[in-house]
mmCIF file of C-alpha atoms and ligand atoms in Angstrom:
data_model
loop_
_atom_site.group_PDB
_atom_site.id
_atom_site.type_symbol
_atom_site.label_atom_id
_atom_site.label_comp_id
_atom_site.label_asym_id
_atom_site.label_seq_id
_atom_site.Cartn_x
_atom_site.Cartn_y
_atom_site.Cartn_z
ATOM 1 C CA UNK A 1 -39.524 -87.754 93.680
ATOM 2 C CA UNK A 2 -41.325 -85.921 96.432
ATOM 3 C CA UNK A 3 -39.219 -83.469 98.975
ATOM 4 C CA UNK A 4 -39.755 -80.490 101.348
ATOM 5 C CA UNK A 5 -39.125 -77.488 99.464
ATOM 6 C CA UNK A 6 -38.386 -73.988 101.113
ATOM 7 C CA UNK A 7 -40.274 -71.265 99.364
ATOM 8 C CA UNK A 8 -39.021 -67.840 101.684
ATOM 9 C CA UNK A 9 -39.945 -67.168 105.407
ATOM 10 C CA UNK A 10 -42.778 -69.479 106.500
ATOM 11 C CA UNK A 11 -43.367 -71.162 103.304
ATOM 12 C CA UNK A 12 -42.603 -74.848 102.620
ATOM 13 C CA UNK A 13 -44.526 -77.266 100.662
ATOM 14 C CA UNK A 14 -44.287 -81.354 99.821
ATOM 15 C CA UNK A 15 -44.191 -81.098 96.515
ATOM 16 C CA UNK A 16 -42.984 -82.729 93.076
ATOM 17 C CA UNK A 17 -39.237 -82.022 92.250
ATOM 18 C CA UNK A 18 -36.693 -83.385 89.983
ATOM 19 C CA UNK A 19 -34.818 -86.928 91.343
ATOM 20 C CA UNK A 20 -31.760 -86.847 93.064
ATOM 21 C CA UNK A 21 -29.070 -87.603 90.645
ATOM 22 C CA UNK A 22 -25.056 -87.995 90.481
ATOM 23 C CA UNK A 23 -23.256 -85.028 89.593
ATOM 24 C CA UNK A 24 -19.897 -85.466 90.675
ATOM 25 C CA UNK A 25 -17.895 -89.163 90.783
ATOM 26 C CA UNK A 26 -17.654 -88.764 94.553
ATOM 27 C CA UNK A 27 -21.486 -88.629 94.976
ATOM 28 C CA UNK A 28 -23.864 -91.234 95.822
ATOM 29 C CA UNK A 29 -27.579 -91.077 95.733
ATOM 30 C CA UNK A 30 -29.762 -92.143 99.079
ATOM 31 C CA UNK A 31 -32.679 -93.007 99.111
ATOM 32 C CA UNK A 32 -34.291 -91.546 102.806
ATOM 33 C CA UNK A 33 -35.873 -94.110 104.774
ATOM 34 C CA UNK A 34 -35.919 -92.040 108.006
ATOM 35 C CA UNK A 35 -35.305 -88.278 109.020
ATOM 36 C CA UNK A 36 -36.262 -85.602 111.490
ATOM 37 C CA UNK A 37 -36.414 -82.309 112.069
ATOM 38 C CA UNK A 38 -34.135 -79.881 113.921
ATOM 39 C CA UNK A 39 -34.607 -76.545 115.897
ATOM 40 C CA UNK A 40 -32.354 -75.242 112.800
ATOM 41 C CA UNK A 41 -35.056 -75.793 109.996
ATOM 42 C CA UNK A 42 -37.683 -73.977 112.210
ATOM 43 C CA UNK A 43 -34.758 -71.006 112.116
ATOM 44 C CA UNK A 44 -34.761 -71.127 108.501
ATOM 45 C CA UNK A 45 -38.633 -71.211 107.775
ATOM 46 C CA UNK A 46 -38.358 -68.073 110.284
ATOM 47 C CA UNK A 47 -36.154 -66.493 107.314
ATOM 48 C CA UNK A 48 -33.338 -66.190 109.996
ATOM 49 C CA UNK A 49 -30.625 -68.054 107.383
ATOM 50 C CA UNK A 50 -29.884 -66.090 104.696
ATOM 51 C CA UNK A 51 -28.050 -68.210 102.875
ATOM 52 C CA UNK A 52 -31.234 -70.541 102.381
ATOM 53 C CA UNK A 53 -32.695 -69.601 99.121
ATOM 54 C CA UNK A 54 -36.642 -70.172 97.618
ATOM 55 C CA UNK A 55 -36.367 -73.623 96.272
ATOM 56 C CA UNK A 56 -34.096 -75.480 98.541
ATOM 57 C CA UNK A 57 -35.027 -78.903 99.958
ATOM 58 C CA UNK A 58 -34.854 -78.586 103.789
ATOM 59 C CA UNK A 59 -33.482 -81.398 106.368
ATOM 60 C CA UNK A 60 -29.914 -82.161 107.131
ATOM 61 C CA UNK A 61 -30.278 -85.619 108.938
ATOM 62 C CA UNK A 62 -30.934 -89.027 107.270
ATOM 63 C CA UNK A 63 -30.420 -92.672 107.550
ATOM 64 C CA UNK A 64 -30.932 -94.452 104.181
ATOM 65 C CA UNK A 65 -30.049 -96.918 101.352
ATOM 66 C CA UNK A 66 -27.680 -96.378 98.972
ATOM 67 C CA UNK A 67 -29.586 -96.451 95.408
ATOM 68 C CA UNK A 68 -26.455 -95.501 92.954
ATOM 69 C CA UNK A 69 -23.237 -94.692 93.546
ATOM 70 C CA UNK A 70 -20.740 -92.282 91.633
ATOM 71 C CA UNK A 71 -17.755 -94.118 89.920
ATOM 72 C CA UNK A 72 -14.769 -92.560 92.162
ATOM 73 C CA UNK A 73 -16.664 -93.993 95.292
ATOM 74 C CA UNK A 74 -14.781 -97.205 96.599
ATOM 75 C CA UNK A 75 -16.418 -97.530 100.172
ATOM 76 C CA UNK A 76 -20.060 -97.830 99.828
ATOM 77 C CA UNK A 77 -21.851 -99.938 97.518
ATOM 78 C CA UNK A 78 -25.545 -99.876 96.220
ATOM 79 C CA UNK A 79 -27.991 -101.493 98.959
ATOM 80 C CA UNK A 80 -25.645 -100.268 101.732
ATOM 81 C CA UNK A 81 -27.798 -98.721 104.910
ATOM 82 C CA UNK A 82 -26.063 -95.457 105.819
ATOM 83 C CA UNK A 83 -25.958 -92.606 108.079
ATOM 84 C CA UNK A 84 -26.181 -89.183 106.421
ATOM 85 C CA UNK A 85 -24.407 -86.767 109.178
ATOM 86 C CA UNK A 86 -25.575 -83.247 109.366
ATOM 87 C CA UNK A 87 -21.693 -82.235 108.434
ATOM 88 C CA UNK A 88 -20.390 -83.163 105.034
ATOM 89 C CA UNK A 89 -16.617 -83.699 104.781
ATOM 90 C CA UNK A 90 -13.619 -83.866 101.992
ATOM 91 C CA UNK A 91 -11.542 -85.384 104.691
ATOM 92 C CA UNK A 92 -8.398 -83.667 102.831
ATOM 93 C CA UNK A 93 -8.197 -79.828 103.356
ATOM 94 C CA UNK A 94 -6.614 -78.334 106.691
ATOM 95 C CA UNK A 95 -10.110 -78.393 109.044
ATOM 96 C CA UNK A 96 -10.545 -82.200 107.847
ATOM 97 C CA UNK A 97 -7.276 -82.906 108.605
ATOM 98 C CA UNK A 98 -7.248 -81.394 112.237
ATOM 99 C CA UNK A 99 -10.495 -82.939 112.962
ATOM 100 C CA UNK A 100 -12.727 -80.155 112.609
ATOM 101 C CA UNK A 101 -14.370 -80.856 109.536
ATOM 102 C CA UNK A 102 -17.445 -78.240 110.664
ATOM 103 C CA UNK A 103 -15.287 -75.799 108.425
ATOM 104 C CA UNK A 104 -14.278 -78.445 105.574
ATOM 105 C CA UNK A 105 -13.174 -75.700 102.911
ATOM 106 C CA UNK A 106 -13.815 -77.820 100.033
ATOM 107 C CA UNK A 107 -17.819 -78.687 100.809
ATOM 108 C CA UNK A 108 -18.624 -75.569 100.898
ATOM 109 C CA UNK A 109 -16.319 -73.516 103.351
ATOM 110 C CA UNK A 110 -18.787 -74.799 105.965
ATOM 111 C CA UNK A 111 -19.431 -78.467 106.844
ATOM 112 C CA UNK A 112 -22.988 -78.439 107.255
ATOM 113 C CA UNK A 113 -24.333 -77.877 103.567
ATOM 114 C CA UNK A 114 -27.492 -80.006 103.422
ATOM 115 C CA UNK A 115 -30.737 -78.261 103.508
ATOM 116 C CA UNK A 116 -28.484 -74.792 103.563
ATOM 117 C CA UNK A 117 -26.000 -74.915 100.658
ATOM 118 C CA UNK A 118 -27.787 -77.875 98.977
ATOM 119 C CA UNK A 119 -30.488 -79.922 98.586
ATOM 120 C CA UNK A 120 -31.357 -81.640 102.000
ATOM 121 C CA UNK A 121 -32.458 -84.776 103.569
ATOM 122 C CA UNK A 122 -36.461 -84.039 103.910
ATOM 123 C CA UNK A 123 -36.950 -86.021 100.745
ATOM 124 C CA UNK A 124 -37.710 -89.522 99.269
ATOM 125 C CA UNK A 125 -33.788 -89.516 98.051
ATOM 126 C CA UNK A 126 -30.792 -87.071 98.611
ATOM 127 C CA UNK A 127 -27.703 -86.752 96.640
ATOM 128 C CA UNK A 128 -24.737 -87.205 98.678
ATOM 129 C CA UNK A 129 -21.467 -85.797 97.963
ATOM 130 C CA UNK A 130 -18.031 -86.518 99.528
ATOM 131 C CA UNK A 131 -19.571 -89.929 100.166
ATOM 132 C CA UNK A 132 -16.509 -92.156 101.023
ATOM 133 C CA UNK A 133 -15.211 -89.436 103.771
ATOM 134 C CA UNK A 134 -18.746 -88.516 105.010
ATOM 135 C CA UNK A 135 -21.300 -91.445 105.087
ATOM 136 C CA UNK A 136 -21.108 -93.924 108.018
ATOM 137 C CA UNK A 137 -22.611 -97.466 107.722
ATOM 138 C CA UNK A 138 -25.007 -98.276 110.274
ATOM 139 C CA UNK A 139 -24.016 -101.320 112.376
ATOM 140 C CA UNK A 140 -26.437 -104.578 112.078
ATOM 141 C CA UNK A 141 -27.163 -103.990 115.632
ATOM 142 C CA UNK A 142 -28.021 -100.324 115.385
ATOM 143 C CA UNK A 143 -32.117 -98.888 114.376
ATOM 144 C CA UNK A 144 -32.952 -96.566 111.843
ATOM 145 C CA UNK A 145 -34.882 -94.776 114.840
ATOM 146 C CA UNK A 146 -31.450 -95.006 116.774
ATOM 147 C CA UNK A 147 -29.372 -93.867 114.465
ATOM 148 C CA UNK A 148 -31.109 -90.837 112.853
ATOM 149 C CA UNK A 149 -30.338 -89.037 115.989
ATOM 150 C CA UNK A 150 -26.472 -89.701 115.290
ATOM 151 C CA UNK A 151 -26.495 -87.321 112.564
ATOM 152 C CA UNK A 152 -26.832 -84.019 115.152
ATOM 153 C CA UNK A 153 -28.499 -83.702 118.241
ATOM 154 C CA UNK A 154 -26.206 -86.532 120.138
ATOM 155 C CA UNK A 155 -22.668 -85.664 118.574
ATOM 156 C CA UNK A 156 -23.590 -81.969 118.987
ATOM 157 C CA UNK A 157 -24.786 -82.490 123.125
ATOM 158 C CA UNK A 158 -21.553 -84.964 123.383
ATOM 159 C CA UNK A 159 -18.599 -82.688 121.264
ATOM 160 C CA UNK A 160 -19.669 -79.092 122.096
ATOM 161 C CA UNK A 161 -21.091 -79.725 125.520
ATOM 162 C CA UNK A 162 -19.306 -82.961 127.217
ATOM 163 C CA UNK A 163 -16.007 -82.980 125.360
ATOM 164 C CA UNK A 164 -15.541 -79.400 124.938
ATOM 165 C CA UNK A 165 -16.147 -78.977 129.104
ATOM 166 C CA UNK A 166 -13.611 -81.556 129.435
ATOM 167 C CA UNK A 167 -15.978 -83.692 132.059
ATOM 168 C CA UNK A 168 -13.867 -85.864 133.906
ATOM 169 C CA UNK A 169 -14.696 -88.856 136.755
ATOM 170 C CA UNK A 170 -16.123 -87.299 139.628
ATOM 171 C CA UNK A 171 -17.334 -83.912 138.121
ATOM 172 C CA UNK A 172 -20.713 -82.302 138.885
ATOM 173 C CA UNK A 173 -22.122 -80.915 135.790
ATOM 174 C CA UNK A 174 -24.830 -78.562 135.174
ATOM 175 C CA UNK A 175 -26.957 -79.010 131.635
ATOM 176 C CA UNK A 176 -28.888 -75.793 131.056
ATOM 177 C CA UNK A 177 -31.701 -76.405 128.758
ATOM 178 C CA UNK A 178 -32.650 -79.958 128.112
ATOM 179 C CA UNK A 179 -34.422 -80.213 125.025
ATOM 180 C CA UNK A 180 -32.694 -82.811 122.384
ATOM 181 C CA UNK A 181 -29.112 -81.603 122.385
ATOM 182 C CA UNK A 182 -29.135 -80.825 126.211
ATOM 183 C CA UNK A 183 -30.687 -84.108 127.203
ATOM 184 C CA UNK A 184 -27.838 -85.661 124.292
ATOM 185 C CA UNK A 185 -25.347 -84.543 126.728
ATOM 186 C CA UNK A 186 -27.000 -85.692 129.782
ATOM 187 C CA UNK A 187 -27.287 -88.961 128.062
ATOM 188 C CA UNK A 188 -23.396 -89.033 126.964
ATOM 189 C CA UNK A 189 -22.152 -87.123 130.697
ATOM 190 C CA UNK A 190 -22.122 -90.465 132.582
ATOM 191 C CA UNK A 191 -19.880 -91.986 129.824
ATOM 192 C CA UNK A 192 -17.182 -89.598 131.371
ATOM 193 C CA UNK A 193 -18.002 -90.573 135.343
ATOM 194 C CA UNK A 194 -19.516 -87.407 136.190
ATOM 195 C CA UNK A 195 -20.905 -87.962 139.937
ATOM 196 C CA UNK A 196 -23.888 -85.197 139.506
ATOM 197 C CA UNK A 197 -25.429 -84.082 136.450
ATOM 198 C CA UNK A 198 -28.429 -81.203 137.140
ATOM 199 C CA UNK A 199 -30.631 -80.641 134.288
ATOM 200 C CA UNK A 200 -32.231 -76.677 134.183
ATOM 201 C CA UNK A 201 -35.291 -75.773 132.610
ATOM 202 C CA UNK A 202 -38.179 -73.947 132.252
ATOM 203 C CA UNK A 203 -40.504 -76.947 130.907
ATOM 204 C CA UNK A 204 -41.386 -79.534 133.598
ATOM 205 C CA UNK A 205 -41.959 -82.254 130.907
ATOM 206 C CA UNK A 206 -38.437 -81.564 129.700
ATOM 207 C CA UNK A 207 -37.212 -81.887 133.613
ATOM 208 C CA UNK A 208 -39.155 -85.276 133.706
ATOM 209 C CA UNK A 209 -37.275 -86.426 130.358
ATOM 210 C CA UNK A 210 -33.510 -85.146 131.950
ATOM 211 C CA UNK A 211 -34.390 -87.591 135.067
ATOM 212 C CA UNK A 212 -35.306 -90.410 132.849
ATOM 213 C CA UNK A 213 -32.088 -89.551 130.365
ATOM 214 C CA UNK A 214 -29.696 -89.975 133.558
ATOM 215 C CA UNK A 215 -29.928 -86.505 135.522
ATOM 216 C CA UNK A 216 -29.211 -86.885 138.929
ATOM 217 C CA UNK A 217 -31.168 -83.722 139.847
ATOM 218 C CA UNK A 218 -33.448 -81.037 138.032
ATOM 219 C CA UNK A 219 -33.884 -77.443 138.891
ATOM 220 C CA UNK A 220 -37.145 -75.814 137.373
ATOM 221 C CA UNK A 221 -36.056 -72.379 136.181
ATOM 222 C CA UNK A 222 -37.316 -69.612 138.994
ATOM 223 C CA UNK A 223 -35.948 -66.460 140.727
ATOM 224 C CA UNK A 224 -33.546 -68.819 142.984
ATOM 225 C CA UNK A 225 -31.908 -71.124 139.825
ATOM 226 C CA UNK A 226 -28.564 -70.274 140.519
ATOM 227 C CA UNK A 227 -28.983 -70.449 144.220
ATOM 228 C CA UNK A 228 -30.823 -73.711 143.782
ATOM 229 C CA UNK A 229 -28.048 -75.531 141.546
ATOM 230 C CA UNK A 230 -25.143 -73.794 143.911
ATOM 231 C CA UNK A 231 -27.022 -75.531 146.554
ATOM 232 C CA UNK A 232 -26.713 -78.874 145.039
ATOM 233 C CA UNK A 233 -22.827 -78.664 144.823
ATOM 234 C CA UNK A 234 -21.874 -78.202 148.266
ATOM 235 C CA UNK A 235 -21.843 -74.462 147.528
ATOM 236 C CA UNK A 236 -19.179 -74.265 145.698
ATOM 237 C CA UNK A 237 -20.682 -74.568 142.239
ATOM 238 C CA UNK A 238 -20.446 -76.872 138.895
ATOM 239 C CA UNK A 239 -17.212 -78.217 137.440
ATOM 240 C CA UNK A 240 -18.485 -78.078 134.084
ATOM 241 C CA UNK A 241 -21.798 -75.996 132.732
ATOM 242 C CA UNK A 242 -23.358 -76.849 129.745
ATOM 243 C CA UNK A 243 -25.464 -74.142 127.930
ATOM 244 C CA UNK A 244 -28.065 -75.589 125.292
ATOM 245 C CA UNK A 245 -30.858 -72.912 124.504
ATOM 246 C CA UNK A 246 -28.849 -69.993 122.947
ATOM 247 C CA UNK A 247 -30.492 -67.132 124.932
ATOM 248 C CA UNK A 248 -27.891 -64.072 126.816
ATOM 249 C CA UNK A 249 -29.842 -65.095 129.901
ATOM 250 C CA UNK A 250 -28.939 -68.686 129.566
ATOM 251 C CA UNK A 251 -25.507 -68.586 128.684
ATOM 252 C CA UNK A 252 -25.396 -65.931 132.081
ATOM 253 C CA UNK A 253 -26.845 -68.436 134.234
ATOM 254 C CA UNK A 254 -24.554 -71.155 133.147
ATOM 255 C CA UNK A 255 -21.487 -68.636 133.521
ATOM 256 C CA UNK A 256 -22.953 -68.255 136.685
ATOM 257 C CA UNK A 257 -22.927 -71.581 138.111
ATOM 258 C CA UNK A 258 -19.398 -72.462 137.557
ATOM 259 C CA UNK A 259 -16.900 -72.497 140.213
ATOM 260 C CA UNK A 260 -13.023 -71.357 140.138
ATOM 261 C CA UNK A 261 -11.360 -73.407 137.293
ATOM 262 C CA UNK A 262 -14.343 -74.994 135.730
ATOM 263 C CA UNK A 263 -15.856 -74.846 132.312
ATOM 264 C CA UNK A 264 -18.604 -73.164 130.609
ATOM 265 C CA UNK A 265 -19.412 -75.566 127.311
ATOM 266 C CA UNK A 266 -21.711 -73.159 125.386
ATOM 267 C CA UNK A 267 -23.621 -75.122 122.732
ATOM 268 C CA UNK A 268 -26.428 -72.558 122.158
ATOM 269 C CA UNK A 269 -26.982 -70.808 118.500
ATOM 270 C CA UNK A 270 -26.930 -67.255 119.454
ATOM 271 C CA UNK A 271 -28.667 -64.311 117.548
ATOM 272 C CA UNK A 272 -27.791 -61.341 119.837
ATOM 273 C CA UNK A 273 -24.972 -60.357 121.254
ATOM 274 C CA UNK A 274 -24.332 -61.603 125.240
ATOM 275 C CA UNK A 275 -22.887 -59.194 127.821
ATOM 276 C CA UNK A 276 -20.708 -61.463 129.931
ATOM 277 C CA UNK A 277 -19.740 -59.783 133.756
ATOM 278 C CA UNK A 278 -15.822 -60.220 132.645
ATOM 279 C CA UNK A 279 -14.853 -58.058 135.901
ATOM 280 C CA UNK A 280 -16.087 -61.052 138.037
ATOM 281 C CA UNK A 281 -15.413 -63.813 135.655
ATOM 282 C CA UNK A 282 -11.691 -62.774 134.983
ATOM 283 C CA UNK A 283 -10.200 -64.064 138.502
ATOM 284 C CA UNK A 284 -12.191 -67.153 138.507
ATOM 285 C CA UNK A 285 -9.863 -69.216 135.896
ATOM 286 C CA UNK A 286 -12.879 -70.454 134.006
ATOM 287 C CA UNK A 287 -12.809 -71.708 130.570
ATOM 288 C CA UNK A 288 -15.581 -70.822 127.954
ATOM 289 C CA UNK A 289 -15.906 -72.673 124.906
ATOM 290 C CA UNK A 290 -18.626 -72.721 121.957
ATOM 291 C CA UNK A 291 -18.388 -74.213 118.208
ATOM 292 C CA UNK A 292 -20.682 -75.862 115.778
ATOM 293 C CA UNK A 293 -20.394 -79.883 116.062
ATOM 294 C CA UNK A 294 -17.800 -81.852 113.867
ATOM 295 C CA UNK A 295 -19.772 -84.939 113.936
ATOM 296 C CA UNK A 296 -16.415 -86.838 114.536
ATOM 297 C CA UNK A 297 -17.975 -88.797 117.376
ATOM 298 C CA UNK A 298 -20.346 -90.387 115.341
ATOM 299 C CA UNK A 299 -18.286 -93.664 115.374
ATOM 300 C CA UNK A 300 -17.609 -93.945 119.046
ATOM 301 C CA UNK A 301 -21.542 -93.124 119.270
ATOM 302 C CA UNK A 302 -22.567 -95.988 116.916
ATOM 303 C CA UNK A 303 -20.456 -98.399 119.064
ATOM 304 C CA UNK A 304 -22.346 -96.690 122.354
ATOM 305 C CA UNK A 305 -25.456 -97.232 121.069
ATOM 306 C CA UNK A 306 -24.755 -100.560 119.684
ATOM 307 C CA UNK A 307 -23.708 -102.111 122.756
ATOM 308 C CA UNK A 308 -26.918 -100.853 124.783
ATOM 309 C CA UNK A 309 -24.900 -98.043 126.383
ATOM 310 C CA UNK A 310 -26.647 -94.828 124.613
ATOM 311 C CA UNK A 311 -30.051 -95.582 124.378
ATOM 312 C CA UNK A 312 -30.715 -93.305 121.382
ATOM 313 C CA UNK A 313 -34.215 -94.231 120.412
ATOM 314 C CA UNK A 314 -35.678 -92.306 123.746
ATOM 315 C CA UNK A 315 -35.095 -89.049 121.936
ATOM 316 C CA UNK A 316 -37.906 -89.628 119.122
ATOM 317 C CA UNK A 317 -41.424 -89.053 120.931
ATOM 318 C CA UNK A 318 -43.886 -88.903 117.778
ATOM 319 C CA UNK A 319 -43.671 -90.693 114.247
ATOM 320 C CA UNK A 320 -44.820 -89.432 111.192
ATOM 321 C CA UNK A 321 -44.827 -90.280 107.347
ATOM 322 C CA UNK A 322 -43.549 -88.375 104.775
ATOM 323 C CA UNK A 323 -47.325 -87.417 103.617
ATOM 324 C CA UNK A 324 -47.586 -86.028 107.227
ATOM 325 C CA UNK A 325 -44.694 -83.821 107.073
ATOM 326 C CA UNK A 326 -47.052 -80.728 107.929
ATOM 327 C CA UNK A 327 -48.158 -82.264 111.244
ATOM 328 C CA UNK A 328 -44.259 -83.051 112.075
ATOM 329 C CA UNK A 329 -43.488 -79.738 111.533
ATOM 330 C CA UNK A 330 -46.275 -78.486 114.087
ATOM 331 C CA UNK A 331 -45.661 -80.959 116.905
ATOM 332 C CA UNK A 332 -42.146 -80.018 116.775
ATOM 333 C CA UNK A 333 -42.872 -76.388 116.498
ATOM 334 C CA UNK A 334 -44.672 -76.886 119.417
ATOM 335 C CA UNK A 335 -43.017 -79.562 121.545
ATOM 336 C CA UNK A 336 -43.546 -77.840 124.687
ATOM 337 C CA UNK A 337 -47.396 -78.303 124.295
ATOM 338 C CA UNK A 338 -47.111 -81.897 122.595
ATOM 339 C CA UNK A 339 -44.684 -83.408 124.883
ATOM 340 C CA UNK A 340 -42.571 -83.754 122.103
ATOM 341 C CA UNK A 341 -38.659 -84.146 121.729
ATOM 342 C CA UNK A 342 -37.850 -85.263 118.235
ATOM 343 C CA UNK A 343 -39.902 -86.641 115.944
ATOM 344 C CA UNK A 344 -39.410 -89.793 113.339
ATOM 345 C CA UNK A 345 -40.230 -89.161 109.364
ATOM 346 C CA UNK A 346 -40.541 -92.307 107.196
ATOM 347 C CA UNK A 347 -41.663 -92.812 103.845
ATOM 348 C CA UNK A 348 -45.001 -94.570 104.951
HETATM 349 N N1 LIG B 401 -23.601 -76.204 118.172
HETATM 350 C C1 LIG B 401 -24.027 -76.779 117.619
HETATM 351 O O1 LIG B 401 -23.035 -77.115 116.505
HETATM 352 C C2 LIG B 401 -25.535 -76.947 117.542
HETATM 353 C C3 LIG B 401 -25.885 -77.649 116.667
HETATM 354 C C4 LIG B 401 -27.402 -78.277 116.982
HETATM 355 C C5 LIG B 401 -28.170 -77.407 117.542
HETATM 356 N N2 LIG B 401 -27.294 -76.150 118.504
HETATM 357 C C6 LIG B 401 -28.304 -75.460 119.447
HETATM 358 O O2 LIG B 401 -28.508 -75.777 120.570
HETATM 359 C C7 LIG B 401 -29.607 -75.222 121.364
HETATM 360 C C8 LIG B 401 -30.426 -76.439 121.865
HETATM 361 O O3 LIG B 401 -30.737 -77.201 120.876
HETATM 362 P P1 LIG B 401 -32.145 -78.119 120.832
HETATM 363 O O4 LIG B 401 -32.534 -78.534 119.781
HETATM 364 O O5 LIG B 401 -32.241 -78.976 122.064
HETATM 365 O O6 LIG B 401 -33.414 -77.235 121.219
HETATM 366 P P2 LIG B 401 -34.693 -76.930 122.109
HETATM 367 O O7 LIG B 401 -35.596 -76.194 121.557
HETATM 368 O O8 LIG B 401 -35.311 -78.886 121.842
HETATM 369 O O9 LIG B 401 -34.189 -77.260 123.529
HETATM 370 C C9 LIG B 401 -34.117 -76.062 124.274
HETATM 371 C C10 LIG B 401 -34.839 -76.216 125.758
HETATM 372 O O10 LIG B 401 -34.331 -74.876 126.309
HETATM 373 C C11 LIG B 401 -35.545 -74.537 127.420
HETATM 374 N N3 LIG B 401 -35.549 -73.471 127.503
HETATM 375 C C12 LIG B 401 -36.034 -72.405 127.070
HETATM 376 N N4 LIG B 401 -35.843 -71.093 127.696
HETATM 377 C C13 LIG B 401 -34.827 -71.670 128.814
HETATM 378 C C14 LIG B 401 -34.356 -70.775 129.840
HETATM 379 N N5 LIG B 401 -34.782 -69.286 130.116
HETATM 380 N N6 LIG B 401 -33.675 -71.212 131.022
HETATM 381 C C15 LIG B 401 -33.573 -72.801 130.596
HETATM 382 N N7 LIG B 401 -34.226 -73.140 129.808
HETATM 383 C C16 LIG B 401 -34.832 -72.805 128.665
HETATM 384 C C17 LIG B 401 -36.742 -75.437 126.495
HETATM 385 O O11 LIG B 401 -37.558 -75.611 127.447
HETATM 386 C C18 LIG B 401 -36.024 -76.428 125.881
HETATM 387 O O12 LIG B 401 -36.468 -77.744 126.806
HETATM 388 C C19 LIG B 401 -30.192 -74.418 120.281
HETATM 389 O O13 LIG B 401 -29.578 -72.782 120.153
HETATM 390 C C20 LIG B 401 -29.622 -75.017 119.006
HETATM 391 O O14 LIG B 401 -29.595 -74.061 117.953
HETATM 392 C C21 LIG B 401 -26.303 -75.982 118.327
HETATM 393 ZN ZN1 LIG B 402 -29.170 -79.531 113.407
HETATM 394 ZN ZN1 LIG B 403 -12.556 -80.810 104.063
#
């Protein structure tokens, strides 16, 4: 089969590799019908993720069809259309039982293993461990082009942003960074009855998308960002500030936007320390949350996509075949210049 193989920083190739095969009785093999690229894949290609070594097949998101089933797998059969999520879970360790499979101890000490600790989904086929507890059947009314975004970005915006920030009916919410993850928070914030959703970004195209995805207001980043957002909240600040970029300045912006008693939900992956003004924050009774997505909201999100409440397909702006995967990476890497959000990649 063919797959996108990592060969060290800046190096990748769509090349021949051994076919994906079952190695444990709890495995299945999935033929990949749709995959996509995540910002994390770009970090890996920059050499930022040391655990990813030469020879690793990239990718941690897929929708596909089961072609082989291990003898201990009960819940899935050959031919089933399934969502392969970013997080793999055993279902039995302490973290899985606490609903926190992001830290599943059995699969690797961390639930994110595809394209990280084991071969990933940017391939014609992928071996999926712990299939019974990790895979989701895709309902008939949900297309591959919708389901693919439930593998990572939608659950991330929803779980690490909206749920962790405890958005409640009537709340005012600011989302700093309206990329795929921030837009996913915007798409799902309305489900909890937010009355005002303010998108904040440096990029005009992303802000247009934010309005299309359900933001009520947008603020382009400039010298007066914080004052502009506060002015939209009767001078009080927002109830929930969601950070979806991953820079010190954007977390500080989110922290400056929140009113006393509110929540700052950090989604961004940070690469450097952040100095928070605790001397001002301690007296504000604010909550700061952060974490790796668990993807446990996928069943809820699948139901909402099937019923038409979440138009997940809007996330895909460009489509490529496996043979064009280099172009797909180029477009995704230069997303702002290409008016791109997420790319959809299919076999042909
Ligand atoms: N916690 C998790 O489990 C988890 C999972 C997936 C992704 N992430 C992280 O979430 C973050 C967002 O991911 P994404 O895929 O949406 O990335 P993205 O690159 O598509 O979006 C980032 C957005 O931030 C905007 N931006 C850049 N600088 C800004 C600034 N100074 N102020 C305001 N906006 C600014 C960009 O224009 C872009 O629209 C990343 O840090 C990613 O690594 C976290
Ligand atoms: Zn990802
Ligand atoms: Zn586990």
